[in-house]
Amino acid sequence: MGSVELLPVGRRVAYWRGRRKLSQQVFADRLGKSKSWVDKVERGVRALDKLSTLQEIARVLRIDTAALVGQDVAPVEVASRGDGVGRIRAALSRYEIPLGRPGGGPVVPVDRMLRDVGYAWTTFQHARYPQLVDLVPGLLTQAQRTHAEVPVAGRVPLVEAYRITASLLLKLGDAELAWLAVDRAMLVATGDRELVAVAAVQLGQVLRTLGRVREAKAVLLGAAYRIAPSVLDHGAPAELSLCGTLLVQAGLAAAQDGNGAGAGELLDEADGMAQRVGDGCDHHRTGFGPTAVDLARAAAAVEVGEARAAVVRHERAVARPGWRWLPAEHRAAHLLDAARAYLHAGDAGNAARLVTEVERTAPAEVTHRPVARDILAEIARDPRARPRSRSCGGSAAVLGHAGHDPTHDADAGPARQRGEAVLEDAGEQAGEGGGPTAERVE
């Protein structure tokens, strides 16, 4: 294998095709491609520049995608994620406005900027992270210039632009850079209690991700009680949604700190507000309501090690009518939390089922979130996932980093083999952690 790892991708395809004793024509037929296409790939004339294509080739060859791209080469979507973070970092590193060199065309009016940040939030909530990566650098520059021209009215779009940036960076796995973005949001918001509370939602998420859970809880509670209505029944839905979201985040921070009782109290307090708001609202882009609080209870149970309780809470929450009204990003993120619960409860099969559901709901949650890749690796290492995987055959791309267990091949026809691809392309990714390697698929 050592010499194979030194070969270009096309030559690796040819090598593994030969090991599987497939002619170029048979291999092309299984891929749904032409023989000419296969020949050009193997000769290096045609580039393999899509992760989905690499995954499909790996599935047909019954190997891990890593066996094609090499351990030291990131798949296309991983590489593009790194490039995207670099572009956002560059945008956050510009200081033309404070240095008096704004440049670059007319200033975007405040009402247009509000529409632009609204579109960016919608893109985020649909989990279209690659598109958002392209939007964010320009959005930050425009929002900064608008704020410099109209300091008071321009605060809101600039704070929102930083919030979106922080939320996206958390998804992409760069919490430190997200902290920079949300810190700037807090500075811009200073003096406006509502804007500070809005920015504190992302600040709490960032601090929790960095493991600074007690600081997160303190910030979140400080912001929540600063805007809490003196009489709950008199609170406006937007006010209750913001305060309740801060309490939810504080409850999750308490759970991460091992304080299950404290988490329960904070989530109960949030639920009182949620009952007054109801489901189907999205004030301040929070998705806050009774269903969101129930999902947070499940996530908190995972954090304190109560996996079976988390599973029960998850199953009840997703049966609520309000589940369908949550944004795709919110639903997919919760399903990953629930997959962790199933794994901790020893049910890798249902964890795999939820990952396939995430892939259908919001594919970028799987392809762009490091936490999803960790879950996939754990599923791939667990043989108990395989029986469930056979009923999930339509989502081979979800676990394209997996390998293969050939013990099912002898009695299986081509159609069944395709249907078993979700998790039966077993353990090459797991092989990096000491599990099966590409050689074992033979």
PDB file of N, CA and C in Angstrom, residues 98-146:
ATOM      1  N   PRO A  98     -11.291  52.062   9.982  1.00  0.00           N
ATOM      2  CA  PRO A  98     -10.693  52.809  11.097  1.00  0.00           C
ATOM      3  C   PRO A  98      -9.482  53.640  10.683  1.00  0.00           C
ATOM      4  N   LEU A  99      -8.810  53.197   9.612  1.00  0.00           N
ATOM      5  CA  LEU A  99      -7.631  53.937   9.151  1.00  0.00           C
ATOM      6  C   LEU A  99      -7.982  55.037   8.160  1.00  0.00           C
ATOM      7  N   GLY A 100      -9.298  55.230   7.933  1.00  0.00           N
ATOM      8  CA  GLY A 100      -9.742  56.314   7.076  1.00  0.00           C
ATOM      9  C   GLY A 100      -9.578  56.046   5.600  1.00  0.00           C
ATOM     10  N   ARG A 101      -9.558  54.753   5.204  1.00  0.00           N
ATOM     11  CA  ARG A 101      -9.420  54.415   3.785  1.00  0.00           C
ATOM     12  C   ARG A 101     -10.556  53.486   3.354  1.00  0.00           C
ATOM     13  N   PRO A 102     -11.817  53.942   3.425  1.00  0.00           N
ATOM     14  CA  PRO A 102     -12.942  53.056   3.120  1.00  0.00           C
ATOM     15  C   PRO A 102     -12.952  52.574   1.678  1.00  0.00           C
ATOM     16  N   GLY A 103     -12.811  53.460   0.702  1.00  0.00           N
ATOM     17  CA  GLY A 103     -12.714  53.094  -0.723  1.00  0.00           C
ATOM     18  C   GLY A 103     -13.852  52.221  -1.213  1.00  0.00           C
ATOM     19  N   GLY A 104     -13.821  51.874  -2.500  1.00  0.00           N
ATOM     20  CA  GLY A 104     -14.660  50.816  -3.060  1.00  0.00           C
ATOM     21  C   GLY A 104     -16.096  51.127  -3.364  1.00  0.00           C
ATOM     22  N   GLY A 105     -16.426  52.214  -4.056  1.00  0.00           N
ATOM     23  CA  GLY A 105     -17.774  52.428  -4.550  1.00  0.00           C
ATOM     24  C   GLY A 105     -18.720  53.024  -3.528  1.00  0.00           C
ATOM     25  N   PRO A 106     -20.010  53.163  -3.918  1.00  0.00           N
ATOM     26  CA  PRO A 106     -20.988  53.820  -3.043  1.00  0.00           C
ATOM     27  C   PRO A 106     -21.313  52.984  -1.811  1.00  0.00           C
ATOM     28  N   VAL A 107     -21.691  53.687  -0.745  1.00  0.00           N
ATOM     29  CA  VAL A 107     -22.095  53.017   0.495  1.00  0.00           C
ATOM     30  C   VAL A 107     -23.495  52.442   0.316  1.00  0.00           C
ATOM     31  N   VAL A 108     -23.670  51.229   0.758  1.00  0.00           N
ATOM     32  CA  VAL A 108     -24.983  50.579   0.645  1.00  0.00           C
ATOM     33  C   VAL A 108     -25.932  51.192   1.682  1.00  0.00           C
ATOM     34  N   PRO A 109     -27.144  51.639   1.280  1.00  0.00           N
ATOM     35  CA  PRO A 109     -28.094  52.210   2.238  1.00  0.00           C
ATOM     36  C   PRO A 109     -28.493  51.201   3.314  1.00  0.00           C
ATOM     37  N   VAL A 110     -28.926  51.705   4.459  1.00  0.00           N
ATOM     38  CA  VAL A 110     -29.264  50.845   5.596  1.00  0.00           C
ATOM     39  C   VAL A 110     -30.369  49.865   5.246  1.00  0.00           C
ATOM     40  N   ASP A 111     -31.409  50.324   4.559  1.00  0.00           N
ATOM     41  CA  ASP A 111     -32.508  49.406   4.258  1.00  0.00           C
ATOM     42  C   ASP A 111     -32.055  48.271   3.350  1.00  0.00           C
ATOM     43  N   ARG A 112     -31.149  48.574   2.423  1.00  0.00           N
ATOM     44  CA  ARG A 112     -30.602  47.517   1.555  1.00  0.00           C
ATOM     45  C   ARG A 112     -29.725  46.563   2.369  1.00  0.00           C
ATOM     46  N   MET A 113     -28.959  47.105   3.300  1.00  0.00           N
ATOM     47  CA  MET A 113     -28.112  46.250   4.131  1.00  0.00           C
ATOM     48  C   MET A 113     -28.963  45.316   4.990  1.00  0.00           C
ATOM     49  N   LEU A 114     -30.081  45.816   5.486  1.00  0.00           N
ATOM     50  CA  LEU A 114     -30.961  44.963   6.288  1.00  0.00           C
ATOM     51  C   LEU A 114     -31.521  43.819   5.443  1.00  0.00           C
ATOM     52  N   ARG A 115     -31.845  44.122   4.194  1.00  0.00           N
ATOM     53  CA  ARG A 115     -32.309  43.054   3.307  1.00  0.00           C
ATOM     54  C   ARG A 115     -31.192  42.043   3.042  1.00  0.00           C
ATOM     55  N   ASP A 116     -29.978  42.557   2.874  1.00  0.00           N
ATOM     56  CA  ASP A 116     -28.849  41.668   2.597  1.00  0.00           C
ATOM     57  C   ASP A 116     -28.553  40.742   3.776  1.00  0.00           C
ATOM     58  N   VAL A 117     -28.587  41.290   4.986  1.00  0.00           N
ATOM     59  CA  VAL A 117     -28.331  40.410   6.137  1.00  0.00           C
ATOM     60  C   VAL A 117     -29.499  39.451   6.348  1.00  0.00           C
ATOM     61  N   GLY A 118     -30.706  39.890   5.998  1.00  0.00           N
ATOM     62  CA  GLY A 118     -31.848  38.979   6.072  1.00  0.00           C
ATOM     63  C   GLY A 118     -31.689  37.812   5.121  1.00  0.00           C
ATOM     64  N   TYR A 119     -31.206  38.089   3.928  1.00  0.00           N
ATOM     65  CA  TYR A 119     -30.961  37.021   2.952  1.00  0.00           C
ATOM     66  C   TYR A 119     -29.865  36.083   3.456  1.00  0.00           C
ATOM     67  N   ALA A 120     -28.833  36.654   4.057  1.00  0.00           N
ATOM     68  CA  ALA A 120     -27.747  35.826   4.586  1.00  0.00           C
ATOM     69  C   ALA A 120     -28.255  34.910   5.704  1.00  0.00           C
ATOM     70  N   TRP A 121     -29.101  35.436   6.572  1.00  0.00           N
ATOM     71  CA  TRP A 121     -29.671  34.591   7.634  1.00  0.00           C
ATOM     72  C   TRP A 121     -30.510  33.462   7.030  1.00  0.00           C
ATOM     73  N   THR A 122     -31.294  33.777   6.021  1.00  0.00           N
ATOM     74  CA  THR A 122     -32.096  32.732   5.375  1.00  0.00           C
ATOM     75  C   THR A 122     -31.202  31.658   4.781  1.00  0.00           C
ATOM     76  N   THR A 123     -30.112  32.075   4.167  1.00  0.00           N
ATOM     77  CA  THR A 123     -29.152  31.119   3.610  1.00  0.00           C
ATOM     78  C   THR A 123     -28.581  30.230   4.704  1.00  0.00           C
ATOM     79  N   PHE A 124     -28.252  30.820   5.845  1.00  0.00           N
ATOM     80  CA  PHE A 124     -27.739  30.048   6.972  1.00  0.00           C
ATOM     81  C   PHE A 124     -28.783  29.057   7.476  1.00  0.00           C
ATOM     82  N   GLN A 125     -30.010  29.514   7.635  1.00  0.00           N
ATOM     83  CA  GLN A 125     -31.046  28.654   8.193  1.00  0.00           C
ATOM     84  C   GLN A 125     -31.438  27.516   7.250  1.00  0.00           C
ATOM     85  N   HIS A 126     -31.131  27.673   5.969  1.00  0.00           N
ATOM     86  CA  HIS A 126     -31.301  26.570   5.026  1.00  0.00           C
ATOM     87  C   HIS A 126     -30.039  25.717   4.936  1.00  0.00           C
ATOM     88  N   ALA A 127     -29.056  26.029   5.797  1.00  0.00           N
ATOM     89  CA  ALA A 127     -27.799  25.264   5.868  1.00  0.00           C
ATOM     90  C   ALA A 127     -27.051  25.264   4.543  1.00  0.00           C
ATOM     91  N   ARG A 128     -27.098  26.369   3.829  1.00  0.00           N
ATOM     92  CA  ARG A 128     -26.349  26.488   2.577  1.00  0.00           C
ATOM     93  C   ARG A 128     -25.006  27.162   2.872  1.00  0.00           C
ATOM     94  N   TYR A 129     -24.167  26.443   3.587  1.00  0.00           N
ATOM     95  CA  TYR A 129     -22.936  27.026   4.081  1.00  0.00           C
ATOM     96  C   TYR A 129     -21.948  27.400   2.985  1.00  0.00           C
ATOM     97  N   PRO A 130     -21.796  26.604   1.928  1.00  0.00           N
ATOM     98  CA  PRO A 130     -20.871  27.037   0.869  1.00  0.00           C
ATOM     99  C   PRO A 130     -21.265  28.375   0.248  1.00  0.00           C
ATOM    100  N   GLN A 131     -22.579  28.557   0.017  1.00  0.00           N
ATOM    101  CA  GLN A 131     -23.037  29.834  -0.536  1.00  0.00           C
ATOM    102  C   GLN A 131     -22.784  30.971   0.447  1.00  0.00           C
ATOM    103  N   LEU A 132     -22.991  30.693   1.735  1.00  0.00           N
ATOM    104  CA  LEU A 132     -22.809  31.734   2.740  1.00  0.00           C
ATOM    105  C   LEU A 132     -21.340  32.119   2.860  1.00  0.00           C
ATOM    106  N   VAL A 133     -20.455  31.154   2.717  1.00  0.00           N
ATOM    107  CA  VAL A 133     -19.018  31.452   2.727  1.00  0.00           C
ATOM    108  C   VAL A 133     -18.684  32.482   1.655  1.00  0.00           C
ATOM    109  N   ASP A 134     -19.338  32.371   0.521  1.00  0.00           N
ATOM    110  CA  ASP A 134     -19.102  33.337  -0.557  1.00  0.00           C
ATOM    111  C   ASP A 134     -19.693  34.705  -0.237  1.00  0.00           C
ATOM    112  N   LEU A 135     -20.797  34.718   0.505  1.00  0.00           N
ATOM    113  CA  LEU A 135     -21.481  35.979   0.802  1.00  0.00           C
ATOM    114  C   LEU A 135     -20.816  36.786   1.911  1.00  0.00           C
ATOM    115  N   VAL A 136     -20.313  36.093   2.927  1.00  0.00           N
ATOM    116  CA  VAL A 136     -19.926  36.761   4.173  1.00  0.00           C
ATOM    117  C   VAL A 136     -18.822  37.805   4.006  1.00  0.00           C
ATOM    118  N   PRO A 137     -17.741  37.538   3.289  1.00  0.00           N
ATOM    119  CA  PRO A 137     -16.697  38.577   3.206  1.00  0.00           C
ATOM    120  C   PRO A 137     -17.211  39.910   2.677  1.00  0.00           C
ATOM    121  N   GLY A 138     -17.978  39.865   1.600  1.00  0.00           N
ATOM    122  CA  GLY A 138     -18.531  41.109   1.057  1.00  0.00           C
ATOM    123  C   GLY A 138     -19.554  41.728   1.988  1.00  0.00           C
ATOM    124  N   LEU A 139     -20.349  40.910   2.642  1.00  0.00           N
ATOM    125  CA  LEU A 139     -21.359  41.410   3.580  1.00  0.00           C
ATOM    126  C   LEU A 139     -20.694  42.172   4.724  1.00  0.00           C
ATOM    127  N   LEU A 140     -19.611  41.629   5.254  1.00  0.00           N
ATOM    128  CA  LEU A 140     -18.905  42.302   6.351  1.00  0.00           C
ATOM    129  C   LEU A 140     -18.365  43.655   5.898  1.00  0.00           C
ATOM    130  N   THR A 141     -17.748  43.681   4.738  1.00  0.00           N
ATOM    131  CA  THR A 141     -17.176  44.941   4.237  1.00  0.00           C
ATOM    132  C   THR A 141     -18.258  45.998   4.028  1.00  0.00           C
ATOM    133  N   GLN A 142     -19.362  45.584   3.408  1.00  0.00           N
ATOM    134  CA  GLN A 142     -20.444  46.535   3.152  1.00  0.00           C
ATOM    135  C   GLN A 142     -21.083  47.023   4.447  1.00  0.00           C
ATOM    136  N   ALA A 143     -21.292  46.110   5.400  1.00  0.00           N
ATOM    137  CA  ALA A 143     -21.917  46.503   6.672  1.00  0.00           C
ATOM    138  C   ALA A 143     -21.013  47.448   7.446  1.00  0.00           C
ATOM    139  N   GLN A 144     -19.705  47.219   7.411  1.00  0.00           N
ATOM    140  CA  GLN A 144     -18.775  48.112   8.091  1.00  0.00           C
ATOM    141  C   GLN A 144     -18.800  49.508   7.476  1.00  0.00           C
ATOM    142  N   ARG A 145     -18.862  49.579   6.156  1.00  0.00           N
ATOM    143  CA  ARG A 145     -18.868  50.873   5.486  1.00  0.00           C
ATOM    144  C   ARG A 145     -20.176  51.622   5.741  1.00  0.00           C
ATOM    145  N   THR A 146     -21.293  50.870   5.753  1.00  0.00           N
ATOM    146  CA  THR A 146     -22.581  51.506   6.047  1.00  0.00           C
ATOM    147  C   THR A 146     -22.595  52.046   7.467  1.00  0.00           C
TER     148      THR A 146
END
